[in-house]
Every structure is written in structure tokens, then in C-alpha cells.
Coordinates of C-alpha atoms and ligand atoms in Angstrom, one line a residue:
M664 CA 76.0 -143.9 96.9
G665 CA 76.6 -142.0 94.0
F666 CA 75.7 -141.7 90.2
V667 CA 77.6 -142.1 87.2
F668 CA 76.1 -140.3 83.7
A669 CA 77.0 -141.5 80.5
S670 CA 76.3 -140.1 77.0
C671 CA 76.7 -141.8 73.7
A672 CA 75.0 -141.4 70.1
S673 CA 71.2 -141.3 70.3
D674 CA 70.6 -144.5 69.2
Y675 CA 73.5 -146.5 71.1
V676 CA 71.7 -146.6 74.7
A677 CA 71.3 -150.2 74.5
H678 CA 74.6 -150.5 73.7
V679 CA 76.1 -148.9 76.6
K680 CA 73.3 -150.6 78.8
E681 CA 74.7 -154.0 77.6
D682 CA 78.3 -153.2 78.2
V683 CA 77.6 -151.9 81.7
S684 CA 74.8 -155.0 82.8
R685 CA 77.7 -157.6 81.3
D686 CA 81.1 -155.9 82.7
L687 CA 80.2 -153.4 85.3
P688 CA 76.9 -155.2 87.6
A689 CA 77.8 -153.1 90.5
L690 CA 75.9 -150.0 88.2
R691 CA 72.2 -149.7 88.3
L692 CA 70.7 -148.1 85.4
A693 CA 68.7 -145.0 87.2
Y694 CA 67.5 -142.9 84.2
S695 CA 67.9 -143.5 80.4
R696 CA 67.2 -140.9 77.7
P697 CA 68.2 -141.0 73.9
G698 CA 72.0 -140.6 74.0
F699 CA 72.4 -140.5 77.8
L700 CA 71.8 -142.6 80.8
T701 CA 72.7 -142.7 84.6
F702 CA 73.9 -145.1 86.8
K703 CA 73.5 -145.6 90.7
I704 CA 76.1 -147.0 92.9
D705 CA 76.5 -148.2 96.1
D706 CA 80.4 -146.2 96.4
D707 CA 81.0 -142.9 96.0
V708 CA 81.8 -141.8 92.3
P709 CA 85.1 -139.5 91.4
P710 CA 85.0 -137.5 88.3
E711 CA 87.6 -139.9 87.1
V712 CA 85.2 -142.6 86.9
P713 CA 86.1 -145.3 84.1
R714 CA 84.4 -145.0 81.0
P715 CA 81.6 -147.3 80.9
S716 CA 81.3 -148.5 77.4
P717 CA 83.4 -147.7 74.3
W718 CA 80.0 -146.3 72.9
A719 CA 80.1 -143.8 75.7
R720 CA 81.2 -140.2 74.7
V721 CA 81.3 -138.1 77.8
W722 CA 81.1 -139.8 81.2
G723 CA 81.3 -138.8 85.0
S724 CA 79.9 -138.5 88.0
S725 CA 76.2 -137.4 88.1
L726 CA 75.7 -134.8 90.6
G727 CA 71.9 -133.9 90.4
R728 CA 69.2 -132.7 88.0
V729 CA 68.5 -128.9 88.9
R730 CA 66.7 -126.0 87.7
R731 CA 68.1 -123.0 88.7
P732 CA 71.7 -121.5 88.3
D733 CA 72.3 -121.5 92.4
D734 CA 71.1 -125.0 92.5
A735 CA 73.8 -126.0 89.7
L736 CA 76.6 -124.2 91.4
A737 CA 76.0 -125.2 94.9
L738 CA 77.0 -128.9 93.7
L739 CA 80.0 -127.6 92.2
P740 CA 84.0 -128.0 93.7
A741 CA 85.6 -125.0 93.7
D742 CA 88.7 -125.9 91.4
A743 CA 85.7 -126.8 88.7
R744 CA 86.2 -124.2 86.2
R745 CA 85.9 -125.5 82.7
L746 CA 82.2 -125.2 81.6
H747 CA 80.8 -127.7 79.1
V748 CA 77.2 -127.0 78.8
W749 CA 75.1 -129.3 76.1
G750 CA 72.1 -130.9 75.0
L751 CA 70.3 -134.0 75.0
A752 CA 69.5 -135.5 71.6
E753 CA 65.6 -134.6 72.8
L754 CA 66.6 -131.2 72.1
D755 CA 66.9 -132.2 68.3
G756 CA 70.0 -130.2 68.1
D757 CA 68.0 -126.8 68.9
E758 CA 71.2 -124.8 70.3
A759 CA 68.7 -122.1 71.8
P760 CA 68.3 -123.6 74.9
V761 CA 71.9 -124.4 75.2
A762 CA 73.2 -121.0 74.8
Q763 CA 70.4 -119.6 77.4
A764 CA 71.5 -122.1 80.0
E765 CA 75.0 -121.2 79.8
T766 CA 74.2 -117.5 79.6
T767 CA 72.4 -117.7 82.9
L768 CA 74.7 -119.8 84.3
R769 CA 77.7 -117.6 83.1
E770 CA 75.7 -114.3 84.6
A771 CA 74.8 -116.2 87.9
A772 CA 78.6 -116.5 89.0
P773 CA 80.8 -113.8 86.6
E774 CA 84.5 -115.0 86.4
R775 CA 83.8 -118.3 87.9
F776 CA 84.5 -120.3 84.8
E777 CA 87.1 -120.2 82.1
A778 CA 85.6 -118.4 78.9
E779 CA 87.0 -121.4 76.7
P780 CA 85.2 -124.3 76.5
R781 CA 88.5 -126.9 75.1
A782 CA 89.4 -128.3 78.1
R783 CA 93.2 -129.2 79.0
A784 CA 94.4 -132.7 80.2
G785 CA 93.9 -132.9 83.9
E786 CA 91.2 -130.2 84.6
L787 CA 88.0 -130.9 85.9
V788 CA 84.8 -130.3 83.6
V789 CA 81.6 -129.0 84.8
D790 CA 78.9 -131.1 82.2
V791 CA 75.6 -129.5 82.5
I792 CA 73.3 -131.2 80.1
V793 CA 70.3 -129.1 79.2
A794 CA 66.5 -131.7 79.2
A795 CA 63.7 -130.6 76.8
D796 CA 61.6 -130.0 79.8
G797 CA 64.2 -127.5 81.2
A798 CA 66.0 -129.0 83.8
W799 CA 69.5 -129.3 84.2
L800 CA 71.9 -132.6 84.6
V801 CA 74.7 -131.7 86.5
G802 CA 78.2 -133.7 86.1
L803 CA 81.6 -134.0 86.8
H804 CA 84.4 -135.0 84.6
R805 CA 88.1 -135.2 84.6
H806 CA 89.6 -134.2 80.8
G807 CA 92.7 -136.9 79.9
P808 CA 93.6 -138.9 77.0
G809 CA 91.0 -141.0 75.3
R810 CA 88.1 -138.0 75.8
S811 CA 87.0 -135.2 73.5
P812 CA 88.2 -131.5 75.3
F813 CA 84.9 -129.9 73.5
P814 CA 81.1 -129.9 75.2
G815 CA 79.3 -133.3 74.6
G816 CA 82.4 -135.0 73.4
D817 CA 81.8 -133.3 70.0
L818 CA 85.4 -133.2 67.6
P819 CA 84.1 -130.4 65.1
V820 CA 86.1 -131.2 61.9
E821 CA 85.5 -128.9 58.4
V822 CA 84.5 -131.2 56.0
P823 CA 85.3 -129.9 52.7
A824 CA 81.9 -129.8 49.8
D825 CA 83.9 -132.0 47.7
A826 CA 84.7 -134.8 50.2
P827 CA 83.3 -137.7 48.4
S828 CA 82.4 -139.5 51.7
R829 CA 81.6 -139.3 55.9
A830 CA 85.3 -141.1 56.3
F831 CA 86.5 -137.6 55.8
A832 CA 85.4 -136.6 59.0
K833 CA 86.1 -139.8 60.3
I834 CA 89.6 -139.8 59.9
E835 CA 90.1 -136.2 61.4
Q836 CA 88.4 -136.9 64.2
A837 CA 90.3 -140.4 64.9
I838 CA 93.5 -137.9 64.6
A839 CA 92.3 -135.0 66.7
W840 CA 90.8 -137.7 69.4
A841 CA 93.8 -139.6 69.9
D842 CA 96.0 -136.6 69.0
L843 CA 98.0 -138.5 66.4
P844 CA 101.1 -137.3 64.7
V845 CA 100.2 -137.5 61.1
A846 CA 102.2 -135.1 59.1
G847 CA 103.2 -134.4 55.8
G848 CA 105.7 -136.6 54.1
H849 CA 104.4 -139.9 55.7
V850 CA 102.8 -142.9 53.8
A851 CA 99.7 -144.2 54.5
V852 CA 98.0 -147.7 53.2
E853 CA 94.1 -147.7 53.7
I854 CA 92.2 -151.1 53.0
G855 CA 88.6 -150.0 52.1
S856 CA 89.3 -146.6 50.8
A857 CA 86.7 -146.2 48.1
P858 CA 85.2 -143.6 47.5
G859 CA 88.2 -141.6 49.3
G860 CA 86.8 -139.5 51.8
A861 CA 89.7 -140.3 54.4
A862 CA 91.8 -140.6 51.7
Y863 CA 91.5 -137.4 50.8
A864 CA 91.8 -136.0 54.2
L865 CA 95.2 -137.5 54.6
A866 CA 96.2 -136.1 51.0
R867 CA 95.0 -132.8 52.0
R868 CA 97.5 -133.0 54.9
G869 CA 100.6 -133.8 52.4
V870 CA 100.1 -137.7 53.2
S871 CA 100.4 -139.9 50.6
V872 CA 97.9 -142.7 50.1
W873 CA 97.8 -146.3 48.6
G874 CA 94.4 -146.9 48.7
V875 CA 93.2 -151.2 48.2
D876 CA 89.5 -151.3 47.3
P877 CA 87.8 -153.3 44.8
G878 CA 85.6 -150.1 44.5
A879 CA 85.8 -147.0 42.4
M880 CA 87.7 -144.2 43.8
A881 CA 86.1 -140.5 42.9
P882 CA 87.8 -139.1 40.1
H883 CA 89.0 -136.0 41.9
V884 CA 90.5 -137.6 44.4
L885 CA 92.6 -139.5 42.5
A886 CA 93.7 -136.3 40.7
Y887 CA 94.5 -134.3 43.8
V888 CA 98.2 -133.2 44.3
G889 CA 98.6 -132.3 47.7
P890 CA 101.1 -130.4 50.1
G891 CA 104.7 -131.8 49.0
G892 CA 103.0 -133.6 46.1
A893 CA 100.6 -136.1 48.1
R894 CA 98.8 -138.2 46.2
V895 CA 95.7 -141.0 46.2
H896 CA 97.0 -144.2 44.8
H897 CA 94.3 -147.0 43.8
V898 CA 95.1 -150.2 44.2
Q899 CA 92.1 -152.1 43.2
E900 CA 92.3 -155.4 45.3
T901 CA 90.3 -156.6 47.9
L902 CA 92.0 -157.1 51.2
A903 CA 92.3 -161.1 50.6
G904 CA 93.6 -160.5 47.1
V905 CA 96.7 -157.4 47.6
R906 CA 99.7 -158.4 47.8
W907 CA 102.4 -156.6 49.8
E908 CA 104.6 -156.2 46.6
M909 CA 101.8 -153.7 45.4
L910 CA 102.0 -151.4 48.3
P911 CA 104.9 -148.9 49.4
R912 CA 107.4 -150.9 52.0
A913 CA 107.9 -148.0 53.7
V914 CA 104.3 -147.2 55.4
D915 CA 103.5 -144.9 58.4
W916 CA 99.8 -145.0 58.7
L917 CA 97.2 -148.0 58.3
L918 CA 94.1 -147.3 58.3
L919 CA 91.0 -149.9 57.9
D920 CA 87.5 -149.3 56.5
V921 CA 85.9 -152.2 55.4
N922 CA 82.3 -153.9 55.2
L923 CA 83.9 -157.3 56.6
A924 CA 83.2 -158.4 60.2
P925 CA 86.0 -157.7 62.5
P926 CA 87.8 -161.0 62.8
V927 CA 87.8 -161.4 59.3
A928 CA 89.1 -158.1 58.7
L929 CA 92.0 -158.4 61.5
H930 CA 92.8 -161.5 60.2
G931 CA 93.5 -160.0 56.6
L932 CA 95.7 -157.2 58.3
T933 CA 97.9 -160.1 59.8
R934 CA 99.2 -161.4 56.4
L935 CA 100.2 -157.5 55.6
V936 CA 101.7 -155.8 58.7
P937 CA 104.4 -157.8 59.5
A938 CA 106.2 -155.9 56.0
W939 CA 105.8 -152.6 57.4
R940 CA 106.7 -153.3 61.0
K941 CA 110.1 -150.7 60.7
R942 CA 108.1 -148.0 60.0
L943 CA 104.6 -148.3 60.9
R944 CA 103.7 -145.6 63.4
G945 CA 99.8 -146.1 64.2
A946 CA 96.8 -147.6 62.5
V947 CA 93.0 -146.2 63.0
L948 CA 90.7 -149.1 62.4
T949 CA 87.1 -148.8 61.5
L950 CA 85.6 -152.1 63.1
K951 CA 81.8 -153.0 62.1
M952 CA 79.6 -153.7 64.8
N953 CA 76.7 -154.8 63.3
D954 CA 75.6 -157.6 65.6
A955 CA 75.6 -158.4 69.3
I956 CA 78.1 -161.1 69.5
V957 CA 80.7 -159.2 67.6
R958 CA 80.0 -156.4 70.2
R959 CA 80.4 -158.9 73.0
G960 CA 84.1 -159.5 71.2
V961 CA 85.6 -156.2 71.5
A962 CA 87.9 -157.1 74.2
T963 CA 89.0 -159.8 71.8
W964 CA 89.3 -157.6 68.8
L965 CA 91.5 -155.4 70.8
E966 CA 93.7 -158.1 71.6
R967 CA 94.0 -159.1 68.2
V968 CA 95.3 -155.5 67.3
A969 CA 97.8 -155.8 69.9
A970 CA 99.2 -158.8 68.6
L971 CA 99.6 -157.1 65.3
G972 CA 102.4 -155.2 67.2
F973 CA 100.6 -152.4 68.7
R974 CA 101.5 -150.8 72.1
D975 CA 98.7 -148.2 72.7
V976 CA 94.9 -150.0 71.7
L977 CA 92.6 -147.4 72.3
V978 CA 88.8 -147.7 71.1
T979 CA 86.1 -145.3 70.6
H980 CA 83.0 -144.2 69.0
L981 CA 83.6 -141.1 67.3
P982 CA 80.6 -138.7 66.6
A983 CA 81.2 -139.3 63.0
N984 CA 81.0 -143.1 63.7
H985 CA 77.4 -145.2 63.3
A986 CA 77.2 -149.1 63.6
E987 CA 81.1 -149.3 64.1
L988 CA 83.7 -148.5 66.3
C989 CA 87.2 -146.8 65.7
V990 CA 90.3 -148.4 67.6
I991 CA 93.1 -146.4 67.5
A992 CA 96.9 -148.0 67.8
R993 CA 100.1 -147.2 68.1
R994 CA 103.5 -148.5 68.2
Ligands
LIG1790 C1 82.7 -147.5 54.4 S1 83.2 -147.7 52.7 C2 84.8 -147.4 52.9 C3 84.7 -145.4 53.1 C4 86.3 -145.1 52.7 N1 87.1 -145.2 53.5 C5 86.5 -143.7 52.3 O1 87.3 -143.3 53.1 O2 85.9 -142.8 51.5 C6 83.7 -149.5 52.7 C7 84.5 -150.0 51.5 O3 85.0 -151.2 52.0 C8 85.2 -152.2 50.7 N2 85.3 -153.2 50.9 C9 84.5 -154.6 51.4 N3 85.4 -155.4 51.4 C10 86.4 -155.3 50.7 C11 87.4 -156.3 50.7 N4 87.5 -157.6 50.8 N5 88.9 -155.6 50.7 C12 88.8 -154.2 50.4 N6 87.8 -153.2 50.4 C13 86.4 -153.9 50.7 C14 83.9 -151.5 49.8 O4 84.3 -151.7 48.3 C15 83.5 -150.0 50.4 O5 84.3 -149.0 49.3

């Protein structure tokens, strides 16, 4: 018998429960707090346990609940040397108990853990998750693709004060999470680009962006000139109204961030993508997940993205995402 733990955004515990009860009936809910759950299973749980839901940000085997560093250390295999200490949502962002727990653990076992938190692929990571009552939930996961290397699934991004929307953080986190080779000189098309947070982030990286949106782009984004002369161009049209002649012929990256239901948004892309097949490197698609029927269809939406001609199709809930999932597809 073993336990699986999963963290998610504090308001999305119900989504993880929904996915687990539908897809993984062998997992029985054991413990649930805002942003954190554990499940009991009859089998042993390795640190490589598959992600239980696209809404989960950190997941792994749950080893136990302790209050003293020696009890935590006793649970750990010797080769687990990367330490991630993070807090439950109930701490309300209070970092002091998290910092205290990390100091206590490191002092109890000097040299036991690597100094840096950033995990490398293949490493075992110790998760020490601090609760408001002072208890620590101890877990273990193996770092690899599709996971954040930082404690608690964080993907730290510096958002400039003049970024016009949180989409700046969304695209930067997507690039970091999937290690996308976005480079200066590339060309991107974004459907649903206003007011221009993501376009601004890309232009600052030297990527020229064509943003399709009936709404207005922030004037300072349209006036911005990035490295290599990268600019943001606005095509004031809807997804249904835009014609591919209005857009560049050679496109490296496709972004989608529209307030449309996934089937409608993905159907709209099927008309545009074939023209770009030759050079397209990948896509970052934000799919709105506002109702349960749409959430149940995630597997179908991923198949539709693959059918656009993409090989690797990944999905996650980035720290900057709200009621939406980020699909990252590569060719
Ligand atoms: C979440 S906002 C996009 C934020 C943007 N990606 C950024 O970086 O700031 C959603 C956008 O979708 C646009 N939108 C809604 N329906 C659309 C459609 N049919 N075609 C294109 N854009 C649409 C809205 O005008 C709105 O600007």
C-alpha cells in the first residue's frame, strides 16, 4: 500500500479529484486541503508515479506526515539529495515557516542536501510541504520533462511593470516549463493577442509577432522595437475572419489565447495551420476550461492538437493560468 500526493492551484482541488475519480479509480482520496491532496492505493508508489491530472503541479509518492527533522530524514532514501521545501496554500504566502523548516532540516543533516533548489533531469527530489499547524508532509518525486525544477512547481518569471497583461507570465512560463527553443529572428502568430502581454514578451526576445485580435493592443507594445528589430504587428480581425494572406507565410510559433471554447478555437486553427507546416516549430495554446464538459474532453482536445500535425503534445496548468490549461505542442 502507498500514497500519492499532488499539489495544484488552491482553487482547483475539485478538478484533480474529478480527473482521478474518472481516470484512476484505484486511487482513493485520503487527505485534501486547498491546493493539495493525497490518495491511497493498494500498490507501492514509486517517485516516478504518473501525473494524476493535468491540473497537478507537483506529484509523487507521499511518505508521511512528521513534525521533527529526524523523522523526516528517516523516511528518505540516501540518493535523494535535492530538497524542495514549500508551503500549503493555507499559509497564505507566509514564507517564514517554510524558510524555518528548510533551515531546521539542513541544520539537522549538514551536507545531506544539495544547496541549490533547481532540480536536474533524473534526480530524486524530496518535497517537504509545510502545513499551517507546523506539520511537514514528506514526499518524493523524480524530476524530468513536464515538471517544474523549482519547489512547489513554481516557475519564477520577472514581469516588467509595463507588461499589459498576465499573458506575459503565461508565455514565459510555458517556454521555461517545456524548454522551448524560442530564439531571436523567429516569427510568431498569436490568435487572441490583445492587449499584448505575450506578444511583448516574445518581442523582447527578438521574435516578430503578428497578433490577431478584434480588440485593441496596448500602444506601447505596438511601438516597441526589440532585439534585431523585432516588432509586434496587429491584425484587427477575429479567428474566423482572418485570412492567411494577412499573416506571414513562414511562422515558427503559433500562440492561441482566445475566450472561445476549445472545439471552436481548435477548429479555427485547422484552417490556418496547413499554410505554415513547412517551418512551424511549435504551438502554445491556452484552452479555456470553464465548464465540466470541456474539462472532461481534455484527451479529445489534445488529439485534435496532434491532428494539426504536432508530434509532442503536452498539457499543464501553469502558475499564471487561471481556469485554463496550457497545451504545448512541438513538431
Ligand atoms: C485572454 S485575452 C488575450 C491576452 C493576450 N494573449 C495577451 O497576451 O495580452 C483573450 C483575447 O481573445 C480575444 N478574442 C475573443 N474572441 C476572439 C476571436 N474570435 N478571434 C480572435 N480573438 C478573440 C479577445 O478580444 C481578448 O483580447
